[in-house]
Amino acid sequence: MKQVISVRDLEEMLRNGKDVQSLPGDALLTPSAKDFLRDLNSHGSGKAPASDNATNTASAKAVTSKSSKTEIEAFFNSPKIHALKLQICDIGRRLWQREYVDGNGGNIAIRVGEDLALCTPTLVSKGFMQPEDMCLVDLEGNQFAGSKKRTSEILMHLQIMKRQPRAVASVHCHPPYATGFAVAGVEPPTCMIPEFEVFASVAIAPYRTPGTPEMGKLVADLVDKHNTILMANHGVVTWSHNDVEDAYFKMEILEAYCRTVLVASQLGRPVNTMTPAQLQDLLKIKQSLGIPDPRLGLKECELCENEGWRPGVMCAAPSNGTLPEGSGVGVDPEAEALVLAITEQIMSRARNEP
């Protein structure tokens, strides 16, 4: 049986100092692994470089923002960090290919030390980033390495990491269906699809200007119990306690779910939902995976409440002259009487005409 090689396999080889060019000739590479190798070949031999004295010093002790400039530069250019840079580029391409970002929108961050994080640059399309575009910052947003300027929204990622110590990576983008829920201020309903219930835990943060400390704080206030935050009138940010690919997976799961829910709501029939007991089983799986959710520990009768979900839009007033609650539209009695009077006059003339 042919060996299948993924990006993670290649990254592990690099971390262990192995030559990724020594793969079996009949090995099958995943599309992401092929992109990874292509990028690696354009920037080196594909073999972990021999360490000089500065790199040895940097790897012998943990590098922080207080380390010397030489140590920080060696750390930033080490095989370990280069592998993470390539992974960020891979995630960026996937965001762009799936149309989760447009222009230079979106940003990605990975915690790489006690008080250091690797992040994407500003004003660069996520679909066309290169490893040398990445930036190294401390948890206050001060940049320590990288030729390009760090993303203007890094403060949000850093506040997530400071508030939630388990957050090792975060992804922010603008997937259309999920962002539609954010613009409408509606949390996606629950109790419909298992993958969403197990891997995502969604809340909405109020709008503030992107890139400001206020925006970051409002998001960070929610990350103790939620790993997926809808940012009102803006987009979505997800965090993971595993790695950046896991943070990206949560984005895919959320967007697919929001799209499915909208399609189901337009089919003219009430949607089928899980029972509280069925949801409780999924929450147990979620808890075993270390994923937060504010519903953990609730009684079954409290689990499936979707009071904010009102699918569908009425295209005409019902026959009793009332409109659905919350529609924001009322009936003017005087206007209604006038319309009826004019209609009656027209019908009367039509009846009397020869």
mmCIF file of C-alpha atoms in Angstrom, residues 7 45 90 177 260 319-320:
data_model
loop_
_atom_site.group_PDB
_atom_site.id
_atom_site.type_symbol
_atom_site.label_atom_id
_atom_site.label_comp_id
_atom_site.label_asym_id
_atom_site.label_seq_id
_atom_site.Cartn_x
_atom_site.Cartn_y
_atom_site.Cartn_z
ATOM 1 C CA VAL A 7 1.610 18.540 5.560
ATOM 2 C CA SER A 45 16.941 22.427 -0.014
ATOM 3 C CA ASP A 90 -1.219 27.034 3.416
ATOM 4 C CA TYR A 177 -22.854 32.874 5.350
ATOM 5 C CA THR A 260 -27.038 24.510 5.475
ATOM 6 C CA SER A 319 -55.243 37.731 5.850
ATOM 7 C CA ASN A 320 -55.953 38.976 9.370
#
